[in-house]
Coordinates of C-alpha atoms in Angstrom, one line a residue:
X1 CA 22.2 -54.1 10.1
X2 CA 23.3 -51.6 12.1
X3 CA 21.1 -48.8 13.4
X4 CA 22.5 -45.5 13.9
X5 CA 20.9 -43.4 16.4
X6 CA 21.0 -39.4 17.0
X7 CA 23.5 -38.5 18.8
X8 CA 23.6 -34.8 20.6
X9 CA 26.4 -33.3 18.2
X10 CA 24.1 -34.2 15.0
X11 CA 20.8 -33.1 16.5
X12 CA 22.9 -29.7 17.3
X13 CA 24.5 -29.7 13.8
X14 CA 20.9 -29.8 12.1
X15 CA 19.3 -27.9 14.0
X16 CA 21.8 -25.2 13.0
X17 CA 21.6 -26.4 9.5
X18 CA 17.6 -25.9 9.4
X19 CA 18.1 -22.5 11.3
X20 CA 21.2 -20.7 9.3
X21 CA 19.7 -18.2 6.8
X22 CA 19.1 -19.6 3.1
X23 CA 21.6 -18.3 0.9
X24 CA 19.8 -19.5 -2.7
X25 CA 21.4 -18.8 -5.7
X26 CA 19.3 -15.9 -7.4
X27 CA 15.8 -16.2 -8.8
X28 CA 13.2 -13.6 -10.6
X29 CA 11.8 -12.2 -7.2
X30 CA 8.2 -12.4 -8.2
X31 CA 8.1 -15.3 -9.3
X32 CA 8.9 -18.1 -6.3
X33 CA 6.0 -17.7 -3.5
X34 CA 7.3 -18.5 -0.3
X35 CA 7.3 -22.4 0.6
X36 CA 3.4 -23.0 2.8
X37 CA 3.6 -26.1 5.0
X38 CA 0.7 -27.5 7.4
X39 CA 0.7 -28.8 10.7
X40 CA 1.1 -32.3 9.1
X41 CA 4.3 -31.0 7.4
X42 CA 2.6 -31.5 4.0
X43 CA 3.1 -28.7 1.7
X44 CA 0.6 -26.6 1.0
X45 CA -2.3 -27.2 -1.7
X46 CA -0.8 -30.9 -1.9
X47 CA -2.9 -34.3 -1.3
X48 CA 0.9 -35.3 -0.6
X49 CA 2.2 -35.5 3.0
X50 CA 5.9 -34.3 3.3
X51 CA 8.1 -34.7 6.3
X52 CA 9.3 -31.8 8.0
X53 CA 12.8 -31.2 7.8
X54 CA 14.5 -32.8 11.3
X55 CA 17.1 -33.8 12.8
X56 CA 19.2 -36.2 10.6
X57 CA 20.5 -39.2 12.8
X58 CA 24.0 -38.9 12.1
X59 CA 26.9 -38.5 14.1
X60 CA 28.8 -35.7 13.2
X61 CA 33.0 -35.3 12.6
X62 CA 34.6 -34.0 16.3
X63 CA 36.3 -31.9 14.3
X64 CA 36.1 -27.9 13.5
X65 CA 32.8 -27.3 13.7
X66 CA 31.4 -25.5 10.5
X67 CA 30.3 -22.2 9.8
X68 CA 28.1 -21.9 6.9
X69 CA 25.4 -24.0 6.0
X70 CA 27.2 -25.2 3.0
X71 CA 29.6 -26.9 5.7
X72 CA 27.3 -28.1 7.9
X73 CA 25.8 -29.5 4.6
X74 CA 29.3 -30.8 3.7
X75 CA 29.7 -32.1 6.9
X76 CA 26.6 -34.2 7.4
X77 CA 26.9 -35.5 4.1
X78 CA 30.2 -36.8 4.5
X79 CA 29.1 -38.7 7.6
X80 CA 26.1 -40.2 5.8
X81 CA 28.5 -41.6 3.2
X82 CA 30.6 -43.1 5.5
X83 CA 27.4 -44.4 7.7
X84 CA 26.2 -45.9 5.0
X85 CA 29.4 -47.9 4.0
X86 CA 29.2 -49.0 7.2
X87 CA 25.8 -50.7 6.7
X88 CA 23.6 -48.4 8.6
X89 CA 20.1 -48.1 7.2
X90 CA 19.1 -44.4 6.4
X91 CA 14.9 -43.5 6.2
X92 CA 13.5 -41.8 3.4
X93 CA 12.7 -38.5 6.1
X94 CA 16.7 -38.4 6.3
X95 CA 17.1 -38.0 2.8
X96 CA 14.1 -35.4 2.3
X97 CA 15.2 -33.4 4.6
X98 CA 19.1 -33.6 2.9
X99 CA 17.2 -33.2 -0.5
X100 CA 15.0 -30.0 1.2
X101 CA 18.3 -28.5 1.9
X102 CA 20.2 -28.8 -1.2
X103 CA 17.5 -27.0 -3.3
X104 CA 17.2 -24.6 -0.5
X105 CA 21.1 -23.6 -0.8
X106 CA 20.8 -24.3 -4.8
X107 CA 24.3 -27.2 -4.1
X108 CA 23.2 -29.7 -6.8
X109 CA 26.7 -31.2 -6.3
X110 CA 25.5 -31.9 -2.5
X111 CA 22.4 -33.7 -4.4
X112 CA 23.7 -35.7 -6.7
X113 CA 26.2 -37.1 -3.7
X114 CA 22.1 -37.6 -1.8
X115 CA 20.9 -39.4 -4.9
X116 CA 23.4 -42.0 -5.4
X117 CA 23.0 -43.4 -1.4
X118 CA 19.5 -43.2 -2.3
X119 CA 18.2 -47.2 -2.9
X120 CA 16.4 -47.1 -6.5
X121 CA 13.3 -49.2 -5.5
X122 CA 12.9 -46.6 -2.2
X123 CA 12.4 -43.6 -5.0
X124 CA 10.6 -45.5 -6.8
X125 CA 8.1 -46.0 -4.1
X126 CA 8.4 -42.7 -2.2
X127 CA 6.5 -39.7 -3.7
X128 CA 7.9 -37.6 -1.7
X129 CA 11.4 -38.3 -1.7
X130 CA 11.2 -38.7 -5.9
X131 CA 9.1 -35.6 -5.7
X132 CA 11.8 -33.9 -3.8
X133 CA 14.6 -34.7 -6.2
X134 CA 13.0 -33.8 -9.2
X135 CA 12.8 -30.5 -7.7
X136 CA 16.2 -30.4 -7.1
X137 CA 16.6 -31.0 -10.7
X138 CA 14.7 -28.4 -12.4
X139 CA 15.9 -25.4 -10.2
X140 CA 19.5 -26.6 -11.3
X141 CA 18.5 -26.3 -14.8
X142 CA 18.6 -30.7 -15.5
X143 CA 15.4 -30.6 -16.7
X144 CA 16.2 -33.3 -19.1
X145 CA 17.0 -35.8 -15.9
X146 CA 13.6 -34.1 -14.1
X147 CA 11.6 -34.8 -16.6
X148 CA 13.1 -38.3 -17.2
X149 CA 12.4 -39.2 -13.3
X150 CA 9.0 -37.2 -13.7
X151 CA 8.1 -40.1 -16.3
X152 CA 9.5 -42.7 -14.1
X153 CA 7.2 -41.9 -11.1
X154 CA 4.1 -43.9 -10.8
X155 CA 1.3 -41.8 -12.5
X156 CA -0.7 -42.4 -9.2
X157 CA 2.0 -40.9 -7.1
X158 CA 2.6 -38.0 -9.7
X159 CA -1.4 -36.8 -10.3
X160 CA -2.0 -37.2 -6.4
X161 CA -0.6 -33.5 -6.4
X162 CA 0.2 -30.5 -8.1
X163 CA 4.1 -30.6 -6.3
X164 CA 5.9 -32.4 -9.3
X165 CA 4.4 -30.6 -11.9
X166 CA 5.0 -27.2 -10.5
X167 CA 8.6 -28.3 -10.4
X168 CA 8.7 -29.0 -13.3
X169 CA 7.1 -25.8 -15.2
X170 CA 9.5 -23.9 -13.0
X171 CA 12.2 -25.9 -14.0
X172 CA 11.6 -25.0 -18.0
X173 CA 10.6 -21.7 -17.3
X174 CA 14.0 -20.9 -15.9
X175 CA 16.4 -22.3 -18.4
X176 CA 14.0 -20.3 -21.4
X177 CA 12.2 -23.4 -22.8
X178 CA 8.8 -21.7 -22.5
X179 CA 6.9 -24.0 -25.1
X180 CA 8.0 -27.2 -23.1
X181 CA 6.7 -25.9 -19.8
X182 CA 3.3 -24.9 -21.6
X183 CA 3.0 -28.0 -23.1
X184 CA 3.4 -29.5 -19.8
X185 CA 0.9 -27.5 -18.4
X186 CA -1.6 -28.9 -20.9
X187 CA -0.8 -32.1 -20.4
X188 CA -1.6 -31.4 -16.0
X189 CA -5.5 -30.4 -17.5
X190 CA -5.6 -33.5 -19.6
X191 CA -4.6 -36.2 -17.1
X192 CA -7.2 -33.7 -14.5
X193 CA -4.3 -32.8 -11.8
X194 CA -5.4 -29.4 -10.1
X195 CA -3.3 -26.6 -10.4
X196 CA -2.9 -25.0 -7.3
X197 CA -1.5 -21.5 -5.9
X198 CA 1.9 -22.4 -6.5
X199 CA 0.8 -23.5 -10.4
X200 CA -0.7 -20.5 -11.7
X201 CA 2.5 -17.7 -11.1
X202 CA 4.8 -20.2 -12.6
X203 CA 2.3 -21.0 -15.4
X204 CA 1.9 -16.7 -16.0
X205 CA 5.8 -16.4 -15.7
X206 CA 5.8 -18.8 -19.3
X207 CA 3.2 -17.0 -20.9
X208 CA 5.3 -13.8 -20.3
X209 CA 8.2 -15.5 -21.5
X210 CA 6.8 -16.0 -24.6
X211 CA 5.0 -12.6 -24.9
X212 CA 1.7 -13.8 -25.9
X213 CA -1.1 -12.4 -23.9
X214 CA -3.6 -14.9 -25.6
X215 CA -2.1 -17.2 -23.7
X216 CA -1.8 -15.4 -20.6
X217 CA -5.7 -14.0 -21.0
X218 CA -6.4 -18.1 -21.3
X219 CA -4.4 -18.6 -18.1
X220 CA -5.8 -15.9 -16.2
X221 CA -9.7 -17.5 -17.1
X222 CA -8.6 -20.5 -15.5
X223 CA -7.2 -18.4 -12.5
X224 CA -10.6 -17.6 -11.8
X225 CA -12.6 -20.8 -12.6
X226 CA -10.4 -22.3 -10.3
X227 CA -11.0 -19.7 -7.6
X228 CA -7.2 -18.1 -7.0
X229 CA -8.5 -14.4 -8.5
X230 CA -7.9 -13.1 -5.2
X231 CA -4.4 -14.7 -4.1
X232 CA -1.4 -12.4 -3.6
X233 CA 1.2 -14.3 -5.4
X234 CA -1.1 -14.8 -8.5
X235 CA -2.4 -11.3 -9.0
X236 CA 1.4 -10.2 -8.6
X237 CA 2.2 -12.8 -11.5
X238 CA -0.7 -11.3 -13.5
X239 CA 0.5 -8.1 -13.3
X240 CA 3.6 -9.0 -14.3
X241 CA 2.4 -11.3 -17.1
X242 CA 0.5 -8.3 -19.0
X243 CA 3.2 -5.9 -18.6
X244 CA 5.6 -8.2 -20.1
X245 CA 3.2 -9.1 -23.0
X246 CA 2.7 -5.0 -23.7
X247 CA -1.1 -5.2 -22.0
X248 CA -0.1 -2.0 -19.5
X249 CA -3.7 -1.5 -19.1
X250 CA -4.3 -4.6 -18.2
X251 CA -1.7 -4.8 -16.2
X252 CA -2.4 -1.4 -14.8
X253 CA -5.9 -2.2 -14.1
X254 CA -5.5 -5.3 -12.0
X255 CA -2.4 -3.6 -10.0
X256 CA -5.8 -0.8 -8.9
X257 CA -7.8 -3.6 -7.2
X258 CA -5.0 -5.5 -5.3
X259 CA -5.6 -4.1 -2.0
X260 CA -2.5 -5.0 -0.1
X261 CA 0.3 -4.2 -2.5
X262 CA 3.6 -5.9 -1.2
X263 CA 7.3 -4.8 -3.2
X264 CA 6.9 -7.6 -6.1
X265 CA 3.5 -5.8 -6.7
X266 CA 5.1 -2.4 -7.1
X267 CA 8.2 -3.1 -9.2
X268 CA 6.3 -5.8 -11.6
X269 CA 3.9 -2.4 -12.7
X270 CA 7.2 0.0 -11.9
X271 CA 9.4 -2.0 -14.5
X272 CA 6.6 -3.0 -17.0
X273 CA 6.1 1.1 -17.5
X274 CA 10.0 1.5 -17.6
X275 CA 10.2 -1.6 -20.1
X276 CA 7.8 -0.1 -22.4
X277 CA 9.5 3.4 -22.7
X278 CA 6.7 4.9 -20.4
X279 CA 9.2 6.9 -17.9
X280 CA 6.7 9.3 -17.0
X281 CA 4.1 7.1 -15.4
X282 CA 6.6 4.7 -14.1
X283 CA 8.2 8.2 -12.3
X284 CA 5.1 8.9 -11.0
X285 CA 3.8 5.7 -9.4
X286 CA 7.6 5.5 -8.3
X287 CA 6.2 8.6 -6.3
X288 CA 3.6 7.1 -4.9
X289 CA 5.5 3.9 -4.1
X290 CA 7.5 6.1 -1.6
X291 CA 5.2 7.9 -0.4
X292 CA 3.2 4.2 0.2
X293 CA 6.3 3.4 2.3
X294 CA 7.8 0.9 -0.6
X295 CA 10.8 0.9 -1.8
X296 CA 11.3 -0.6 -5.2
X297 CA 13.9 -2.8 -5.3
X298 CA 17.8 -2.7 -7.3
X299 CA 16.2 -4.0 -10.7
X300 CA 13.2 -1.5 -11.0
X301 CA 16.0 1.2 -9.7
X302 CA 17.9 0.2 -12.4
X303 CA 15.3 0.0 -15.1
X304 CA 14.5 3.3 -14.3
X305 CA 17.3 4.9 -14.3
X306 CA 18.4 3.1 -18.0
X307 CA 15.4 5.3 -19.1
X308 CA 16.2 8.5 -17.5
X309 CA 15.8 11.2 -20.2
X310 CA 17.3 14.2 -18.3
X311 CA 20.4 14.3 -15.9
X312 CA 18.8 16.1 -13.6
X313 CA 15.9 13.9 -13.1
X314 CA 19.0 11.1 -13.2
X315 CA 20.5 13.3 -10.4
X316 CA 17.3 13.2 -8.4
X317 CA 16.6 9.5 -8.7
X318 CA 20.6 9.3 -7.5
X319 CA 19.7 11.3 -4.5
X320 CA 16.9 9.0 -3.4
X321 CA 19.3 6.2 -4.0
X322 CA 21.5 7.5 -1.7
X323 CA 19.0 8.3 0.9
X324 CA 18.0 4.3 0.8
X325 CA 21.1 2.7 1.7
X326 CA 21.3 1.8 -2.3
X327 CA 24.4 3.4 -3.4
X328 CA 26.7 0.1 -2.9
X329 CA 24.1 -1.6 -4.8
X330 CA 26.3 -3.4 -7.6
X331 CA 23.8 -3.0 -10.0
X332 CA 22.3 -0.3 -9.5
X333 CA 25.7 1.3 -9.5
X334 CA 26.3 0.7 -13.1
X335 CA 22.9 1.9 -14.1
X336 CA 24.1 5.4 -12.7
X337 CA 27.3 5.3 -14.4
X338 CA 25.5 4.5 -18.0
X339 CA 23.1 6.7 -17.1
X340 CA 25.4 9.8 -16.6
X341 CA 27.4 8.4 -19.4
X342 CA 24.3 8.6 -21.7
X343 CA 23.5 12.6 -20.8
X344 CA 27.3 13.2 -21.4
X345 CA 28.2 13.7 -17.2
X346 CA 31.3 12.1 -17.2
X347 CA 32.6 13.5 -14.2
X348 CA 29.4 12.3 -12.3
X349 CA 30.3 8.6 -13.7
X350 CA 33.5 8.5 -12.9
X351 CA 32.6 9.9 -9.2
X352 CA 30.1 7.0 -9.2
X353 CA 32.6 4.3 -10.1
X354 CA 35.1 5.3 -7.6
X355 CA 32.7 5.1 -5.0
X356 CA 31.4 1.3 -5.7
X357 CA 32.7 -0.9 -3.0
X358 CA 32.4 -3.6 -5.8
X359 CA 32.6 -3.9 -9.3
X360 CA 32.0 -6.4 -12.1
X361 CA 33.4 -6.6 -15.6
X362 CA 29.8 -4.8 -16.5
X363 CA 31.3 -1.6 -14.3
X364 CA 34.3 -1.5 -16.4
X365 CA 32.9 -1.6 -19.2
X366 CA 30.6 1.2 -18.9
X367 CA 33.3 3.4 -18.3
X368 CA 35.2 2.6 -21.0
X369 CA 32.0 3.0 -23.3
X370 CA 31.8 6.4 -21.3
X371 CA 34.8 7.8 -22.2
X372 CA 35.2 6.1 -25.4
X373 CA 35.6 9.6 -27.5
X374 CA 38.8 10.5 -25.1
X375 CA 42.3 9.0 -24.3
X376 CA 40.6 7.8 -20.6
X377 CA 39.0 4.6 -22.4
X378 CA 42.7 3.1 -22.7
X379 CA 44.2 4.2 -19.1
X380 CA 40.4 3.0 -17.8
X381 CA 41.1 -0.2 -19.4
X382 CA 44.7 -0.6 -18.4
X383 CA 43.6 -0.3 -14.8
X384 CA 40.9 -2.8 -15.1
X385 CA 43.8 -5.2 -16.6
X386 CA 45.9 -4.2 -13.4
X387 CA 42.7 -5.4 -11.2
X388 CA 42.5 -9.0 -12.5
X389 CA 39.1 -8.3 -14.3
X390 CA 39.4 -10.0 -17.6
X391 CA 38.2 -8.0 -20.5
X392 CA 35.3 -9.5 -22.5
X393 CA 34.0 -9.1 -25.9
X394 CA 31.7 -5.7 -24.7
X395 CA 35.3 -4.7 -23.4
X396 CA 37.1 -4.7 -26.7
X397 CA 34.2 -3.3 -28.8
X398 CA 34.3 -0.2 -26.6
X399 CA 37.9 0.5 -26.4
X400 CA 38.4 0.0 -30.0
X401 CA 35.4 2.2 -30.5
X402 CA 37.7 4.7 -28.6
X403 CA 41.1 4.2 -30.7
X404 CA 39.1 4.6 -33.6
X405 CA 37.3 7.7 -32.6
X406 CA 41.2 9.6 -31.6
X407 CA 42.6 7.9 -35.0
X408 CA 44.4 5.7 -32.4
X409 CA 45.9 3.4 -35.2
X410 CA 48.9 1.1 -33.6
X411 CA 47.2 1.1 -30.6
X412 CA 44.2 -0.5 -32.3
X413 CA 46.3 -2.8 -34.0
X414 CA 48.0 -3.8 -30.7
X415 CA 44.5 -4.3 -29.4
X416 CA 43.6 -6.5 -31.7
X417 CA 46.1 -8.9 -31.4
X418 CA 45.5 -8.8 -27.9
X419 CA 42.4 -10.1 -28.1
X420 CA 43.2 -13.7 -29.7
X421 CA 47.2 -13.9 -28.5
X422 CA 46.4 -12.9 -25.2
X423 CA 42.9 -13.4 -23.9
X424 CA 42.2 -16.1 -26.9
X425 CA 38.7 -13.9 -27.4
X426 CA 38.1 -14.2 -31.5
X427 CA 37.5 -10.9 -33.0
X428 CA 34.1 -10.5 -34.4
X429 CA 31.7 -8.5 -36.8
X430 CA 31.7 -5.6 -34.4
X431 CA 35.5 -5.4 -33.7
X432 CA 36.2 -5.6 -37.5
X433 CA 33.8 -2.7 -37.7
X434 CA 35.7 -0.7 -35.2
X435 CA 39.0 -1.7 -36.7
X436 CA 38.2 -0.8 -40.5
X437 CA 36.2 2.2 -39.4
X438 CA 40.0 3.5 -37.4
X439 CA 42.0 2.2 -40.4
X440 CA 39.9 4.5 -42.6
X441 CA 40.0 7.3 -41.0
X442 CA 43.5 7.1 -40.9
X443 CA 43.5 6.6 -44.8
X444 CA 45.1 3.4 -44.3
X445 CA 42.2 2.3 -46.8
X446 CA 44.0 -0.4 -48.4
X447 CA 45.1 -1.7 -44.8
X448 CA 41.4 -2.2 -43.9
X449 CA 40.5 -4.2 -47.0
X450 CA 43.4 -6.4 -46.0
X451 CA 41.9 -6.5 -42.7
X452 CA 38.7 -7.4 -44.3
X453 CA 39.7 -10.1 -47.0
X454 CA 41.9 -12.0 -43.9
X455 CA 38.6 -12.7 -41.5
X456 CA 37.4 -16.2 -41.1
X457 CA 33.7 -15.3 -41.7
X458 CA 32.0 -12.1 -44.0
X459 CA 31.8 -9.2 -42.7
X460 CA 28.4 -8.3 -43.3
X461 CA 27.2 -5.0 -44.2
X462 CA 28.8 -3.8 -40.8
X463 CA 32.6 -4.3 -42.4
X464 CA 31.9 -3.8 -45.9
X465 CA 29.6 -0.6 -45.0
X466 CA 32.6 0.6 -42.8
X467 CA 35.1 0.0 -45.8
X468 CA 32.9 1.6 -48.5
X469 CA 32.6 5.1 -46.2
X470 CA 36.3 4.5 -45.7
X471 CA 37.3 4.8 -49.3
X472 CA 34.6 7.0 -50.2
X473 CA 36.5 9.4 -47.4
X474 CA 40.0 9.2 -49.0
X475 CA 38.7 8.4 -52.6
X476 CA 40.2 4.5 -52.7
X477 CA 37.9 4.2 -55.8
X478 CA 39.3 0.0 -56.2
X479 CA 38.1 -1.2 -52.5
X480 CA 35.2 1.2 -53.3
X481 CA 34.2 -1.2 -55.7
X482 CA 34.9 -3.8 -54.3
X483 CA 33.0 -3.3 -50.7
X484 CA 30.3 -1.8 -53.4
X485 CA 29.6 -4.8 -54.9
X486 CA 29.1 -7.5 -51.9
X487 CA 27.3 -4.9 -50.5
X488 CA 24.4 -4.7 -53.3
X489 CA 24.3 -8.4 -52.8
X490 CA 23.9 -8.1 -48.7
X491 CA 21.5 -5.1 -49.3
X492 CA 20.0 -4.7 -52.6
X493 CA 17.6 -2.5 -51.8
X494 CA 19.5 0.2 -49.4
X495 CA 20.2 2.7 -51.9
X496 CA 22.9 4.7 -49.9
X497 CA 25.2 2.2 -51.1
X498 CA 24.8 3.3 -54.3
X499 CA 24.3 7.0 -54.0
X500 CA 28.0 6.8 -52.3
X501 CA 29.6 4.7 -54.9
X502 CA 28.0 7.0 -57.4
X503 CA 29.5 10.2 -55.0
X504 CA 32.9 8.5 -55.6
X505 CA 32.7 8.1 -59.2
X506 CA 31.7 11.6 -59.5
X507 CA 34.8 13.0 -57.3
X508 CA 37.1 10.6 -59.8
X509 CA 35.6 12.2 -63.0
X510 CA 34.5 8.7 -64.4
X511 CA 30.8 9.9 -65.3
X512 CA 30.2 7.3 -67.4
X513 CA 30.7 4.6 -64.1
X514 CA 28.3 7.0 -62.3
X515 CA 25.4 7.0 -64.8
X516 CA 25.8 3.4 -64.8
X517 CA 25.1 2.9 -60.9
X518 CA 22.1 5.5 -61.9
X519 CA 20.7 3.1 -64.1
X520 CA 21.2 0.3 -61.4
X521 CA 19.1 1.7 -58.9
X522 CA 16.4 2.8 -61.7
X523 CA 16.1 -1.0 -62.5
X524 CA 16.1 -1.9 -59.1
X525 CA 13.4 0.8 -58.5
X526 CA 15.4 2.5 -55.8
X527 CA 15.1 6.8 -56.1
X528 CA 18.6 8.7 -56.2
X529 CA 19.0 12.3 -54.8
X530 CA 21.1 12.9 -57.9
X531 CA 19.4 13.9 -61.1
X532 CA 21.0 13.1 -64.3
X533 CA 22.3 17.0 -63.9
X534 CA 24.3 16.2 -61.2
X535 CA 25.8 12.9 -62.0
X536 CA 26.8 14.5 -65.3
X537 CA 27.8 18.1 -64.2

């Protein structure tokens, strides 16, 4: 067996690969506390020893040297593969440190390539390397394969150290399955693992997740039984946790005693206030944030902003944004155009848009749903066409909204087809809506029920509402009836349904049809604003 050693081209190529700056694919900020490692290279709160990343003893391509540490990554990789077809024997610290870097640059593509060079018995009996993969795993969202190779671990190896099981929770916290990861957390107090520093923010993040502060107030005990009440990364994931769950007090309270407040501390209480509707107090320790030296980040910029209940305090908090550096901020540049949109400034918005040095399919469509009460909606979306941004479902909503608000009607129709014959989007309830709602007020009333009767699915009260108000406008009093009736199946209770049949019946002189809707909602117990006066005057 052949045995490769370093050469000075891969000891450079790693070393670069270890140094180049992570770029990981995004994460909720608070939540990931910064990777602790000892002088052993084990990680931190772990009876497990881990090896440091180092220089991988391969012997790198002479060709054009990469870049990025997604090539370098490439680039060792591909010389592993071929080392190993060669015969050459590769360590267990080789793969770790292949394994470390894939999750650190979020390439699960890169770690399935690791895994399959990786001999099954060496996982098997390596904690560390098995540990390492299953970490890979759950940030990438398989958590089905984690947890499979989480059961496959020797429950020796696994309970030696809180590492896997963190992994783990993290894993199901990110991809939403919030029961799962709780349930897993149980199951670490049963079989009497520790949780450690790294346990408790991703444990908090769950209960959060699933908004129940009885959960979170149980978590939060065992904080302090087992002695983390004072770490940084947990009383950040408190803060966070109460906010979420609607505890702002609580939340509020345990923000007061953290003495060294870092960003995450500042934006978890900044955000819970905005998320809650309290602008006010989230304005004001926004104030004090400043004046403290922090900056809150894009998100709680943007929370706050998607809250603003004045322009001019929208204009202010725009200022300060620009002041910061923020103003090419992607997303804090659509929260200024919504928010202008919202307080009716849509000379400010469009000011905004043409500024962004980038912008999404979310940009676009906020303009759009800016201007949808004027011809601009259409030219806007015409000139997102030109720029290669596909429209999406938010996209035709709005711009329908708009040809039904100018009584837009071929347009609308055109539109329409657009959406299935050109960007193969199906239509739904919404779009209907919009396109009964600009058929109606067209008095094409008869053209709308067509509409209506040709979907694939019911149209809920959305459609047949829509078409009801439509033929009450233009006195269709046959789709009247018709929308009338599925819609006191859909809603039997909302009496506004009735009263505007009734209205119709009255403006067609067929009282007899109007006292008998009367008596309807009298049976039904549901109290008209007509008396029997009215319905018979």
């Amino acid at each position: 067996m052949e045995v490769l050693q370093p050469s000075p081209v891969s000891l450079t190529t790693a070393s670069a690969l270890r140094r180049s700056s992570s770029k990981r694919k995004n994460r909720p900020h608070q939540q990931r506390p910064p990777r602790r490692t000892h002088d052993d290279g084990s990680a931190g709160g772990s009876g497990i020893s881990y090896p440091k990343s180092s220089p991988t003893p391969l012997l790198i391509g002479r060709g054009p040297q990469a870049q990025t540490r997604e090539q370098l990554l490439e680039q060792v990789l591909s010389d592993l593969e071929a080392s190993v077809d060669r015969g050459v024997s590769i360590g267990p610290r080789e793969f770790s440190s292949l394994l470390e870097t894939c999750f650190e640059l979020g390439s699960l593509d890169h770690g399935i390539r690791v895994r399959r060079l990786i001999p099954p018995a060496l996982l098997r009996k390596n904690a560390a390397l098995s540990s390492r993969l299953l970490r890979l795993y759950a940030s990438c969202g398989l958590v089905g394969q984690a947890h499979r190779l989480f059961d496959e671990m020797p429950q020796r190896h696994r309970n030696r150290a809180a590492f896997s099981w963190n992994s783990l929770i993290s894993g199901y916290a990110e991809v939403g399955m919030y029961e799962d990861a709780m349930a897993l957390y149980h199951q670490m107090e049963e079989e009497g693992v520790g949780p450690d520093q790294f346990t408790f923010p991703r444990v908090l993040k769950v209960c959060g997740g699933l908004g129940s502060v009885v959960l979170g107030e149980a978590v939060h005990r065992h904080v302090v039984r087992s002695g983390f009440s004072h770490d940084p990364f947990v009383l950040n994931a408190l803060v966070d946790m109460y906010a979420k769950c609607g505890d702002i007090v609580k939340a509020r309270r345990i923000f007061d005693k953290i003495a060294h407040r870092d960003t995450v501390t500042w934006n978890s209480m900044l955000t819970g206030y905005a998320r809650h509707g309290l602008f006010a107090e989230a304005l004001g320790l926004c104030r004090v944030m400043l004046r403290s030296g922090v900056d809150p980040d894009p998100v709680a910029v943007s929370t706050i902003l998607a809250g603003t209940f004045s322009s001019k305090l929208g204009a202010e908090i725009h200022g300060w944004v620009l002041r910061r550096g923020l103003g090419g901020n992607l997303s804090v540049g659509n929260s200024l155009i919504s928010m202008y949109a919202e307080h009716n400034r849509r000379d400010r918005a469009r000011k905004v848009f043409g500024s962004m040095p980038e912008k999404d399919i979310v940009s676009w469509n906020a303009m759009i749903c800016a201007h949808r009460r004027d011809k601009r909606a259409l030219s806007i979306f015409r000139q997102m066409e030109e720029s290669a941004v596909r429209p999406d479902v938010v996209t035709f909503v709005s711009v329908l909204s708009a040809c039904a608000n100018m009584c837009l009607v071929q347009e609308g129709r055109e539109l329409l087809a657009a959406m299935e014959d050109k960007y193969k989007i199906k239509p739904g309830i919404e779009h209907y809506g919009c396109m009964v709602n600009l058929l109606g007020r067209a008095g094409l009333v008869d053209e709308a029920y067509r509409v209506v009767k040709a979907m694939q699915f019911d149209g809920g009260p959305t459609v047949w509402g829509a078409l009801l108000f439509a033929s009450s406008l233009h006195g269709n009093v046959t789709v009247a009836e018709a929308a009338a009736e599925r819609l006191f199946e859909l809603e039997p209770d909302n009496e506004h349904n009735f009263e505007l049949l009734m209205k119709i019946y009255r403006e067609a002189g067929r009282w007899d049809d109007a006292e008998r809707v009367r008596s309807m909602m009298n049976k039904r117990g549901l109290e008209s604003s007509y008396s029997y006066d009215q319905v018979h005057e």
